[in-house]
Tab-separated table of C-alpha atoms in Angstrom:
chain	number	residue	atom	x	y	z
A	16	MET	CA	-52.269	-32.624	-23.868
A	17	VAL	CA	-51.569	-33.405	-20.212
A	18	LEU	CA	-47.991	-33.014	-18.959
A	19	MET	CA	-47.157	-35.852	-16.581
A	20	THR	CA	-44.400	-35.440	-13.989
A	21	ASN	CA	-42.506	-38.127	-12.163
A	22	LYS	CA	-42.750	-36.937	-8.553
A	23	PRO	CA	-40.258	-39.446	-7.068
A	24	LEU	CA	-37.704	-38.486	-9.727
A	25	MET	CA	-38.231	-34.774	-9.074
A	26	LYS	CA	-37.781	-35.372	-5.349
A	27	ARG	CA	-34.520	-37.218	-6.006
A	28	ILE	CA	-33.237	-34.399	-8.243
A	29	LEU	CA	-34.200	-31.777	-5.658
A	30	LEU	CA	-32.547	-33.793	-2.881
A	31	PHE	CA	-29.391	-34.161	-5.001
A	32	VAL	CA	-29.276	-30.400	-5.645
A	33	LEU	CA	-29.718	-29.628	-1.944
A	34	LEU	CA	-27.007	-32.123	-0.957
A	35	PHE	CA	-24.679	-30.712	-3.628
A	36	LEU	CA	-25.213	-27.137	-2.437
A	37	SER	CA	-24.725	-28.093	1.211
A	38	ALA	CA	-21.502	-29.909	0.288
A	39	GLU	CA	-20.271	-26.867	-1.594
A	40	ILE	CA	-21.090	-24.597	1.339
A	41	SER	CA	-19.333	-26.887	3.835
A	42	ALA	CA	-16.297	-26.982	1.524
A	43	GLN	CA	-15.938	-23.222	1.428
A	44	GLN	CA	-12.708	-21.968	2.953
A	45	SER	CA	-11.539	-18.601	4.165
A	46	GLN	CA	-8.155	-17.262	5.157
A	47	PHE	CA	-6.929	-14.235	7.056
A	48	GLY	CA	-3.358	-12.988	7.145
A	49	MET	CA	-0.975	-10.349	8.418
A	50	TYR	CA	2.278	-9.491	6.695
A	51	ILE	CA	5.173	-7.040	6.433
A	52	PRO	CA	5.604	-5.718	2.874
A	53	THR	CA	8.843	-4.219	1.579
A	54	ASP	CA	8.566	-2.371	-1.760
A	55	ILE	CA	11.843	-1.463	-3.487
A	56	PRO	CA	11.703	0.961	-6.442
A	57	PHE	CA	13.392	0.339	-9.779
A	58	LYS	CA	15.800	3.285	-9.724
A	59	ALA	CA	15.909	3.504	-13.520
A	60	ASP	CA	12.200	4.400	-13.451
A	61	MET	CA	11.887	6.030	-10.007
A	62	PRO	CA	15.255	7.697	-9.226
A	63	TYR	CA	13.731	9.861	-6.461
A	64	MET	CA	11.812	7.139	-4.673
A	65	SER	CA	12.875	5.237	-1.535
A	66	THR	CA	12.040	1.797	-0.168
A	67	ASN	CA	8.552	1.582	1.312
A	68	VAL	CA	8.108	-0.617	4.411
A	69	GLY	CA	4.843	-1.149	6.234
A	70	PHE	CA	2.181	-3.465	7.605
A	71	GLY	CA	-0.542	-5.310	5.719
A	72	LEU	CA	-3.679	-7.407	6.109
A	73	SER	CA	-5.107	-9.968	3.712
A	74	GLY	CA	-8.338	-11.876	3.348
A	75	GLY	CA	-9.093	-14.737	0.984
A	76	TYR	CA	-12.092	-16.825	0.052
A	77	SER	CA	-12.227	-20.175	-1.759
A	78	PHE	CA	-15.611	-21.224	-3.120
A	79	ALA	CA	-14.863	-24.940	-2.731
A	80	SER	CA	-12.036	-27.135	-1.472
A	81	SER	CA	-11.830	-28.786	-4.885
A	82	THR	CA	-10.746	-25.524	-6.517
A	83	PRO	CA	-7.067	-24.521	-6.301
A	84	PHE	CA	-7.606	-20.760	-5.966
A	85	TYR	CA	-8.704	-18.026	-3.572
A	86	LEU	CA	-10.175	-14.660	-4.348
A	87	GLU	CA	-7.842	-12.491	-2.251
A	88	PHE	CA	-7.870	-8.885	-1.125
A	89	LYS	CA	-4.696	-7.325	0.316
A	90	SER	CA	-4.210	-3.889	1.830
A	91	SER	CA	-1.004	-2.416	3.215
A	92	TRP	CA	0.102	0.851	4.771
A	93	GLY	CA	3.751	1.851	4.507
A	94	SER	CA	6.224	4.693	4.939
A	95	TYR	CA	9.137	5.587	2.684
A	96	SER	CA	10.302	8.914	4.172
A	97	SER	CA	9.876	10.368	7.648
A	98	THR	CA	11.978	13.114	9.194
A	99	THR	CA	12.046	16.545	10.821
A	100	LEU	CA	14.381	19.103	9.263
A	101	SER	CA	15.489	22.580	10.252
A	102	GLN	CA	14.702	24.714	7.203
A	103	THR	CA	15.951	28.219	6.382
A	104	TYR	CA	13.721	30.698	4.541
A	105	SER	CA	15.312	33.900	3.231
A	106	PHE	CA	13.566	37.177	2.369
A	107	SER	CA	14.173	39.890	-0.191
A	108	ASN	CA	15.373	42.279	2.557
A	109	GLY	CA	18.241	39.933	3.428
A	110	THR	CA	16.802	38.453	6.652
A	111	GLN	CA	16.256	34.755	7.318
A	112	THR	CA	13.939	32.568	9.407
A	113	ASN	CA	14.788	29.096	10.724
A	114	VAL	CA	11.913	26.719	11.462
A	115	ASN	CA	11.479	22.988	11.977
A	116	VAL	CA	9.466	21.239	9.271
A	117	ASP	CA	8.009	17.773	9.838
A	118	TYR	CA	7.830	15.548	6.720
A	119	ARG	CA	5.928	12.243	6.584
A	120	SER	CA	5.521	10.394	3.266
A	121	SER	CA	3.658	7.124	2.813
A	122	MET	CA	2.439	4.701	0.174
A	123	HIS	CA	-0.660	2.555	0.666
A	124	LYS	CA	-1.812	-0.316	-1.555
A	125	TYR	CA	-5.192	-1.964	-2.073
A	126	LEU	CA	-4.942	-5.044	-4.289
A	127	LEU	CA	-7.424	-7.652	-5.515
A	128	GLY	CA	-6.050	-10.902	-6.884
A	129	THR	CA	-6.672	-14.546	-7.701
A	130	LYS	CA	-4.382	-16.713	-5.592
A	131	TRP	CA	-3.637	-19.946	-7.461
A	132	MET	CA	-2.283	-22.689	-5.212
A	133	ILE	CA	0.349	-25.159	-6.475
A	134	GLY	CA	0.756	-28.633	-5.070
A	135	ASN	CA	-0.950	-30.614	-2.311
A	136	SER	CA	-2.544	-28.672	0.552
A	137	TYR	CA	-0.962	-30.935	3.212
A	138	LYS	CA	2.615	-30.583	2.039
A	139	THR	CA	5.106	-28.740	4.235
A	140	ILE	CA	5.706	-26.131	1.512
A	141	ARG	CA	3.025	-25.204	-0.999
A	142	GLY	CA	3.597	-22.628	-3.708
A	143	TYR	CA	1.210	-20.072	-5.118
A	144	VAL	CA	1.019	-17.327	-7.738
A	145	THR	CA	-1.308	-14.311	-7.551
A	146	PRO	CA	-1.975	-11.878	-10.417
A	147	GLN	CA	-3.258	-8.587	-8.974
A	148	VAL	CA	-4.873	-5.268	-9.862
A	149	GLY	CA	-5.723	-2.422	-7.547
A	150	LEU	CA	-4.980	1.069	-6.316
A	151	ALA	CA	-1.830	2.734	-4.923
A	152	ASN	CA	-2.077	5.926	-2.917
A	153	PHE	CA	0.788	8.322	-2.125
A	154	ARG	CA	0.377	10.807	0.706
A	155	SER	CA	2.828	13.352	2.108
A	156	ARG	CA	2.115	15.504	5.147
A	157	ILE	CA	4.225	18.621	5.701
A	158	VAL	CA	3.859	20.505	9.004
A	159	ILE	CA	5.712	23.813	9.514
A	160	ALA	CA	6.398	24.773	13.128
A	161	ASP	CA	6.091	28.338	14.388
A	162	PRO	CA	9.460	30.152	14.479
A	163	GLN	CA	11.081	30.692	17.861
A	164	ASP	CA	11.219	34.426	17.216
A	165	GLU	CA	7.626	35.743	17.140
A	166	ASP	CA	8.680	38.617	14.857
A	167	ASP	CA	9.876	36.224	12.142
A	168	CYS	CA	8.020	35.149	9.011
A	169	GLN	CA	5.265	32.633	9.773
A	170	ALA	CA	3.351	30.176	7.620
A	171	LEU	CA	-0.279	31.095	6.969
A	172	GLU	CA	-1.133	27.391	6.782
A	173	ARG	CA	1.096	25.200	8.911
A	174	ARG	CA	-0.084	21.892	7.431
A	175	THR	CA	0.193	20.965	3.734
A	176	THR	CA	-0.893	17.587	2.349
A	177	GLN	CA	0.025	16.222	-1.068
A	178	LYS	CA	-2.006	13.254	-2.334
A	179	PHE	CA	-1.978	11.163	-5.488
A	180	ALA	CA	-3.742	7.892	-6.302
A	181	GLY	CA	-3.713	5.693	-9.386
A	182	PHE	CA	-4.463	2.202	-10.647
A	183	VAL	CA	-1.751	-0.460	-10.549
A	184	TYR	CA	-1.189	-4.055	-11.594
A	185	GLY	CA	1.289	-6.722	-10.595
A	186	GLY	CA	1.725	-10.154	-9.176
A	187	GLU	CA	3.042	-12.219	-6.296
A	188	LEU	CA	4.993	-15.490	-6.325
A	189	GLY	CA	5.306	-17.182	-2.977
A	190	ALA	CA	5.121	-20.184	-0.709
A	191	GLU	CA	3.029	-21.218	2.279
A	192	ILE	CA	4.947	-23.124	4.955
A	193	ALA	CA	2.858	-25.385	7.215
A	194	MET	CA	3.637	-24.432	10.815
A	195	GLU	CA	2.573	-27.817	12.263
A	196	HIS	CA	5.572	-29.393	10.506
A	197	ILE	CA	7.918	-26.917	12.217
A	198	PHE	CA	6.304	-26.428	15.634
A	199	LYS	CA	5.221	-29.817	16.979
A	200	LYS	CA	2.939	-28.259	19.604
A	201	ILE	CA	0.559	-27.132	16.859
A	202	GLN	CA	-2.010	-29.910	16.461
A	203	GLN	CA	-4.216	-28.400	13.749
A	204	GLU	CA	-3.299	-29.505	10.245
A	205	ASN	CA	-3.411	-27.232	7.209
A	206	THR	CA	-4.437	-24.227	9.314
A	207	HIS	CA	-1.473	-22.057	10.324
A	208	LYS	CA	0.944	-20.960	7.579
A	209	ILE	CA	4.076	-18.837	7.303
A	210	ILE	CA	4.083	-16.792	4.092
A	211	LEU	CA	7.191	-15.875	2.061
A	212	SER	CA	6.773	-14.186	-1.314
A	213	LEU	CA	8.261	-11.950	-3.999
A	214	ASN	CA	6.101	-9.318	-5.678
A	215	TYR	CA	6.048	-6.911	-8.606
A	216	LEU	CA	4.001	-3.714	-8.883
A	217	ALA	CA	3.608	-1.252	-11.768
A	218	GLY	CA	1.341	1.677	-12.534
A	219	PHE	CA	-0.932	2.146	-15.535
A	220	LYS	CA	0.260	5.787	-15.707
A	221	HIS	CA	2.814	8.155	-14.182
A	222	PHE	CA	2.589	8.867	-10.465
A	223	GLU	CA	3.362	11.965	-8.376
A	224	TYR	CA	5.072	11.769	-4.996
A	225	VAL	CA	7.197	13.731	-2.520
A	226	ASN	CA	10.483	12.488	-1.097
A	227	ILE	CA	12.303	14.919	1.180
A	228	ARG	CA	15.526	12.899	0.912
A	229	TYR	CA	16.005	14.303	-2.580
A	230	MET	CA	15.060	17.946	-2.010
A	231	MET	CA	17.971	19.985	-3.348
A	232	ASP	CA	17.666	23.447	-1.803
A	233	GLU	CA	19.184	24.211	1.587
A	234	VAL	CA	17.970	27.816	1.721
A	235	HIS	CA	14.518	28.652	0.363
A	236	GLY	CA	14.057	32.136	-1.007
A	237	GLU	CA	10.877	33.973	-1.887
A	238	HIS	CA	9.207	32.557	-4.993
A	239	THR	CA	8.290	34.787	-7.897
A	240	MET	CA	8.258	32.065	-10.580
A	241	ASN	CA	7.187	28.544	-9.684
A	242	ASP	CA	8.598	25.358	-11.139
A	243	ASP	CA	5.914	22.703	-11.709
A	244	ARG	CA	7.869	20.414	-9.364
A	245	ASP	CA	7.729	22.824	-6.450
A	246	ILE	CA	5.271	22.596	-3.568
A	247	ASN	CA	4.914	26.080	-2.082
A	248	ALA	CA	3.333	27.556	1.020
A	249	GLN	CA	2.311	31.105	1.768
A	250	PHE	CA	4.116	32.952	4.554
A	251	ILE	CA	3.409	36.314	6.162
A	252	ASN	CA	6.052	38.724	7.424
A	253	VAL	CA	4.845	39.528	10.929
A	254	SER	CA	6.554	42.942	10.914
A	255	THR	CA	5.277	44.188	7.524
A	256	ASN	CA	2.229	41.920	6.907
A	257	ALA	CA	3.660	41.187	3.449
A	258	ILE	CA	2.565	37.799	2.048
A	259	HIS	CA	4.873	35.725	-0.131
A	260	GLU	CA	5.553	32.092	-1.054
A	261	HIS	CA	8.381	29.753	-0.121
A	262	LYS	CA	9.203	26.359	-1.544
A	263	ILE	CA	8.659	23.677	1.107
A	264	ALA	CA	9.112	20.456	-0.927
A	265	GLU	CA	9.569	19.037	-4.420
A	266	LEU	CA	7.063	16.948	-6.354
A	267	TYR	CA	8.384	14.150	-8.555
A	268	HIS	CA	6.716	12.604	-11.619
A	269	SER	CA	7.702	9.137	-12.854
A	270	PRO	CA	6.408	5.714	-13.868
A	271	LEU	CA	5.634	3.460	-10.928
A	272	ARG	CA	7.653	0.247	-10.762
A	273	PHE	CA	8.508	-1.731	-7.607
A	274	TRP	CA	9.780	-5.154	-6.763
A	275	GLY	CA	9.665	-6.425	-3.215
A	276	PHE	CA	9.076	-9.209	-0.735
A	277	ASN	CA	6.514	-10.084	1.925
A	278	ILE	CA	6.864	-12.010	5.184
A	279	GLY	CA	3.698	-12.929	7.002
A	280	TYR	CA	1.292	-15.348	8.641
A	281	VAL	CA	-1.999	-16.804	7.396
A	282	VAL	CA	-4.652	-18.783	9.256
A	283	LYS	CA	-7.208	-20.832	7.335
A	284	PHE	CA	-10.680	-21.629	8.646
């Protein structure tokens, strides 16, 4: 049996496929944004957490203009506690050492979501909703300065870093505001947007974090028994070469739950 092919028909089908693919490629859209995130903890779940404020970047990709969604990646870097405190460490012989300790605590987020647009793209205000999953990372850096008196107790390691990362989920409900309808000098339509949104973030498991604002002790004695919340550092007595531990911060364990808001700018191209 001989299989006959209709060459003109095949050429038409191939041409249609090529035209369809080229149309899809030309309809692809991308967006890039910058925003200021503010994450506020639910105090019932995170009583020892503070508000996290930072800076973020976002990137989105729409496979075709006919689809109402973007695949969006957002990353942000924030700080929830930053201070330098004068700390007092006491010894078993009754002496004390005063040193400055620098505390810097931050929370970073890396989120992947599907941004579903609501309404017409050329309206002044267009809503959207974005379910998200990703990773949250807590990091605290503790730096102990050398004491002014060289004969005092000194830290064997001046820098201590506490890290914890875990998977999170959440969502964002917001609106894009077309800037050409507000600023008449902008000639490009459907390109420059102001972003306003509310967001929710929760963890799949408990998180660990440091917040110096809630550290209870004013004077830190030598540690013989360690609480599982304590972060300790080894010190050496310069006069006797005796090595011992002092508590330098407290570690908190809790569920992760935040609500917050974002203010930003997005350009589409």
